[in-house]
Structure formats: structure tokens, C-alpha cells
GROMACS .gro file of N, CA and C in nm:
model
  204
    1MET      N    1   6.036   7.375  -2.291
    1MET     CA    2   6.052   7.478  -2.173
    1MET      C    3   5.978   7.436  -2.064
    2THR      N    4   5.986   7.434  -1.955
    2THR     CA    5   5.921   7.384  -1.858
    2THR      C    6   5.922   7.504  -1.748
    3SER      N    7   5.829   7.553  -1.704
    3SER     CA    8   5.819   7.664  -1.612
    3SER      C    9   5.753   7.627  -1.451
    4LEU      N   10   5.770   7.694  -1.344
    4LEU     CA   11   5.711   7.654  -1.232
    4LEU      C   12   5.718   7.806  -1.159
    5SER      N   13   5.587   7.843  -1.087
    5SER     CA   14   5.552   7.926  -1.045
    5SER      C   15   5.569   7.906  -0.908
    6LEU      N   16   5.619   8.003  -0.843
    6LEU     CA   17   5.599   8.008  -0.705
    6LEU      C   18   5.609   8.125  -0.622
    7THR      N   19   5.509   8.126  -0.534
    7THR     CA   20   5.466   8.227  -0.405
    7THR      C   21   5.567   8.255  -0.321
    8SER      N   22   5.585   8.393  -0.267
    8SER     CA   23   5.688   8.432  -0.164
    8SER      C   24   5.677   8.310  -0.015
    9GLY      N   25   5.528   8.258  -0.019
    9GLY     CA   26   5.495   8.151   0.088
    9GLY      C   27   5.561   8.070   0.065
   10GLU      N   28   5.562   7.985  -0.061
   10GLU     CA   29   5.582   7.883  -0.119
   10GLU      C   30   5.765   7.871  -0.108
   11LEU      N   31   5.808   7.978  -0.132
   11LEU     CA   32   5.948   8.000  -0.144
   11LEU      C   33   6.000   7.987   0.004
   12TYR      N   34   5.921   8.061   0.093
   12TYR     CA   35   5.948   8.052   0.225
   12TYR      C   36   5.992   7.901   0.312
   13GLU      N   37   5.869   7.834   0.243
   13GLU     CA   38   5.853   7.677   0.299
   13GLU      C   39   5.975   7.629   0.244
   14ILE      N   40   6.014   7.630   0.133
   14ILE     CA   41   6.091   7.592   0.062
   14ILE      C   42   6.246   7.581   0.154
   15ILE      N   43   6.244   7.733   0.193
   15ILE     CA   44   6.373   7.781   0.221
   15ILE      C   45   6.384   7.690   0.395
   16ASN      N   46   6.275   7.718   0.464
   16ASN     CA   47   6.265   7.638   0.575
   16ASN      C   48   6.295   7.486   0.584
   17LEU      N   49   6.212   7.405   0.493
   17LEU     CA   50   6.256   7.248   0.488
   17LEU      C   51   6.401   7.238   0.438
   18LEU      N   52   6.454   7.327   0.370
   18LEU     CA   53   6.603   7.311   0.320
   18LEU      C   54   6.709   7.347   0.444
   19CYS      N   55   6.666   7.437   0.524
   19CYS     CA   56   6.741   7.492   0.666
   19CYS      C   57   6.710   7.339   0.741
   20ASP      N   58   6.596   7.299   0.751
   20ASP     CA   59   6.564   7.192   0.848
   20ASP      C   60   6.681   7.058   0.820
   21LYS      N   61   6.669   7.022   0.686
   21LYS     CA   62   6.750   6.916   0.635
   21LYS      C   63   6.889   6.935   0.689
   22GLY      N   64   6.933   7.079   0.646
   22GLY     CA   65   7.084   7.115   0.680
   22GLY      C   66   7.128   7.102   0.827
   23GLU      N   67   7.043   7.141   0.929
   23GLU     CA   68   7.040   7.127   1.029
   23GLU      C   69   7.068   6.988   1.081
   24SER      N   70   6.953   6.883   1.042
   24SER     CA   71   6.945   6.758   1.055
   24SER      C   72   7.094   6.684   1.028
   25ALA      N   73   7.118   6.702   0.906
   25ALA     CA   74   7.253   6.680   0.834
   25ALA      C   75   7.379   6.710   0.924
   26GLU      N   76   7.381   6.856   0.955
   26GLU     CA   77   7.436   6.878   1.089
   26GLU      C   78   7.496   6.798   1.216
   27SER      N   79   7.343   6.783   1.297
   27SER     CA   80   7.374   6.707   1.380
   27SER      C   81   7.410   6.573   1.372
   28ASN      N   82   7.410   6.509   1.262
   28ASN     CA   83   7.447   6.392   1.214
   28ASN      C   84   7.576   6.392   1.193
   29GLU      N   85   7.649   6.514   1.164
   29GLU     CA   86   7.801   6.524   1.155
   29GLU      C   87   7.837   6.521   0.982
   30ASP      N   88   7.754   6.541   0.928
   30ASP     CA   89   7.760   6.537   0.796
   30ASP      C   90   7.783   6.681   0.730
   31LEU      N   91   7.893   6.748   0.743
   31LEU     CA   92   7.895   6.896   0.701
   31LEU      C   93   7.872   6.898   0.572
   32LEU      N   94   7.924   6.797   0.463
   32LEU     CA   95   7.916   6.834   0.332
   32LEU      C   96   7.781   6.858   0.270
   33LEU      N   97   7.704   6.772   0.348
   33LEU     CA   98   7.548   6.765   0.308
   33LEU      C   99   7.499   6.885   0.372
   34ALA      N  100   7.519   6.930   0.485
   34ALA     CA  101   7.471   7.044   0.553
   34ALA      C  102   7.487   7.175   0.458
   35ASN      N  103   7.619   7.166   0.405
   35ASN     CA  104   7.676   7.290   0.329
   35ASN      C  105   7.562   7.304   0.197
   36TYR      N  106   7.571   7.161   0.157
   36TYR     CA  107   7.493   7.142   0.022
   36TYR      C  108   7.344   7.213   0.032
   37TYR      N  109   7.264   7.143   0.163
   37TYR     CA  110   7.146   7.233   0.182
   37TYR      C  111   7.130   7.382   0.190
   38CYS      N  112   7.256   7.412   0.274
   38CYS     CA  113   7.253   7.558   0.317
   38CYS      C  114   7.262   7.620   0.182
   39LYS      N  115   7.340   7.632   0.096
   39LYS     CA  116   7.361   7.670  -0.063
   39LYS      C  117   7.239   7.679  -0.127
   40ILE      N  118   7.155   7.557  -0.131
   40ILE     CA  119   7.019   7.569  -0.197
   40ILE      C  120   6.935   7.675  -0.135
   41ALA      N  121   6.947   7.668  -0.014
   41ALA     CA  122   6.840   7.758   0.064
   41ALA      C  123   6.877   7.912   0.062
   42GLU      N  124   7.030   7.918   0.019
   42GLU     CA  125   7.078   8.069   0.005
   42GLU      C  126   7.009   8.131  -0.158
   43GLN      N  127   7.035   8.026  -0.211
   43GLN     CA  128   7.000   8.025  -0.366
   43GLN      C  129   6.833   8.085  -0.370
   44PHE      N  130   6.749   8.008  -0.289
   44PHE     CA  131   6.602   8.058  -0.304
   44PHE      C  132   6.605   8.179  -0.195
   45ALA      N  133   6.658   8.191  -0.114
   45ALA     CA  134   6.660   8.347  -0.028
   45ALA      C  135   6.670   8.466  -0.137
   46THR      N  136   6.782   8.431  -0.200
   46THR     CA  137   6.815   8.537  -0.320
   46THR      C  138   6.689   8.616  -0.391
   47ILE      N  139   6.647   8.451  -0.445
   47ILE     CA  140   6.517   8.496  -0.492
   47ILE      C  141   6.423   8.565  -0.426
   48CYS      N  142   6.409   8.543  -0.317
   48CYS     CA  143   6.324   8.611  -0.217
   48CYS      C  144   6.331   8.737  -0.220
   49GLU      N  145   6.435   8.767  -0.179
   49GLU     CA  146   6.504   8.947  -0.197
   49GLU      C  147   6.490   9.003  -0.325
   50LYS      N  148   6.486   8.928  -0.442
   50LYS     CA  149   6.441   9.006  -0.562
   50LYS      C  150   6.284   9.024  -0.569
   51MET      N  151   6.230   8.918  -0.499
   51MET     CA  152   6.072   8.947  -0.497
   51MET      C  153   6.002   9.027  -0.390
   52SER      N  154   6.064   9.082  -0.326
   52SER     CA  155   6.024   9.199  -0.230
   52SER      C  156   6.041   9.306  -0.262
   53GLU      N  157   6.122   9.313  -0.392
   53GLU     CA  158   6.126   9.466  -0.475
   53GLU      C  159   6.006   9.475  -0.567
   54LEU      N  160   5.935   9.355  -0.564
   54LEU     CA  161   5.787   9.421  -0.626
   54LEU      C  162   5.695   9.426  -0.547
   55PRO      N  163   5.597   9.520  -0.620
   55PRO     CA  164   5.448   9.546  -0.546
   55PRO      C  165   5.391   9.356  -0.501
   56GLY      N  166   5.296   9.380  -0.396
   56GLY     CA  167   5.237   9.261  -0.314
   56GLY      C  168   5.181   9.171  -0.437
   57GLU      N  169   5.106   9.229  -0.543
   57GLU     CA  170   5.048   9.134  -0.613
   57GLU      C  171   5.116   9.062  -0.728
   58GLU      N  172   5.241   9.124  -0.726
   58GLU     CA  173   5.355   9.072  -0.841
   58GLU      C  174   5.442   8.978  -0.794
   59ARG      N  175   5.445   8.951  -0.644
   59ARG     CA  176   5.563   8.857  -0.590
   59ARG      C  177   5.516   8.694  -0.646
   60VAL      N  178   5.536   8.689  -0.747
   60VAL     CA  179   5.528   8.535  -0.783
   60VAL      C  180   5.661   8.516  -0.885
   61ALA      N  181   5.729   8.390  -0.836
   61ALA     CA  182   5.886   8.333  -0.872
   61ALA      C  183   5.846   8.296  -0.998
   62ASN      N  184   5.876   8.332  -1.111
   62ASN     CA  185   5.849   8.220  -1.231
   62ASN      C  186   5.999   8.167  -1.281
   63LEU      N  187   6.016   8.059  -1.239
   63LEU     CA  188   6.124   7.964  -1.269
   63LEU      C  189   6.133   7.910  -1.397
   64VAL      N  190   6.217   7.904  -1.484
   64VAL     CA  191   6.208   7.852  -1.608
   64VAL      C  192   6.329   7.753  -1.647
   65LEU      N  193   6.342   7.618  -1.685
   65LEU     CA  194   6.415   7.566  -1.734
   65LEU      C  195   6.414   7.544  -1.884
   66THR      N  196   6.502   7.586  -1.940
   66THR     CA  197   6.542   7.562  -2.088
   66THR      C  198   6.679   7.491  -2.102
   67MET      N  199   6.619   7.419  -2.225
   67MET     CA  200   6.766   7.325  -2.260
   67MET      C  201   6.810   7.350  -2.398
   68ASN      N  202   6.909   7.348  -2.407
   68ASN     CA  203   6.987   7.383  -2.533
   68ASN      C  204   6.965   7.258  -2.660
   0.00000   0.00000   0.00000
């Protein structure tokens, strides 16, 4: 099992970078790639929304990769 801990600030930075990549792809008229980056950014935004429900000191997302 592998885990990754991310603060809300780190998640927002990831979202911003993904949005920038999406905008760049869109300006290059690569709409499939732009959509790909947008969907990933939306997934991280969902995590941020869930984190906002927690008290400030507990706003850390622990992402875990498990394999069968």
C-alpha cells in the first residue's frame, strides 16, 4: 500500500496547474487533452470540497493506492 498526504494548499496548487495545462491545450485547439486535464482538476476539487467540511487542523487528504 502506498499513501500520499496533501494539504488543502497543495491540492489547490495541483488544481491550478491542471487548469493552466487545460487552458494551454485548449488554446492549441486540443480539446480532448483540455477535457482530460479539466476532469482531473474536478476530481481534486471534489476532494477539496470534502476537506472543507473538516476542522482546520484536520484538513489533510490522505490518498491511498491499494492493489489486489
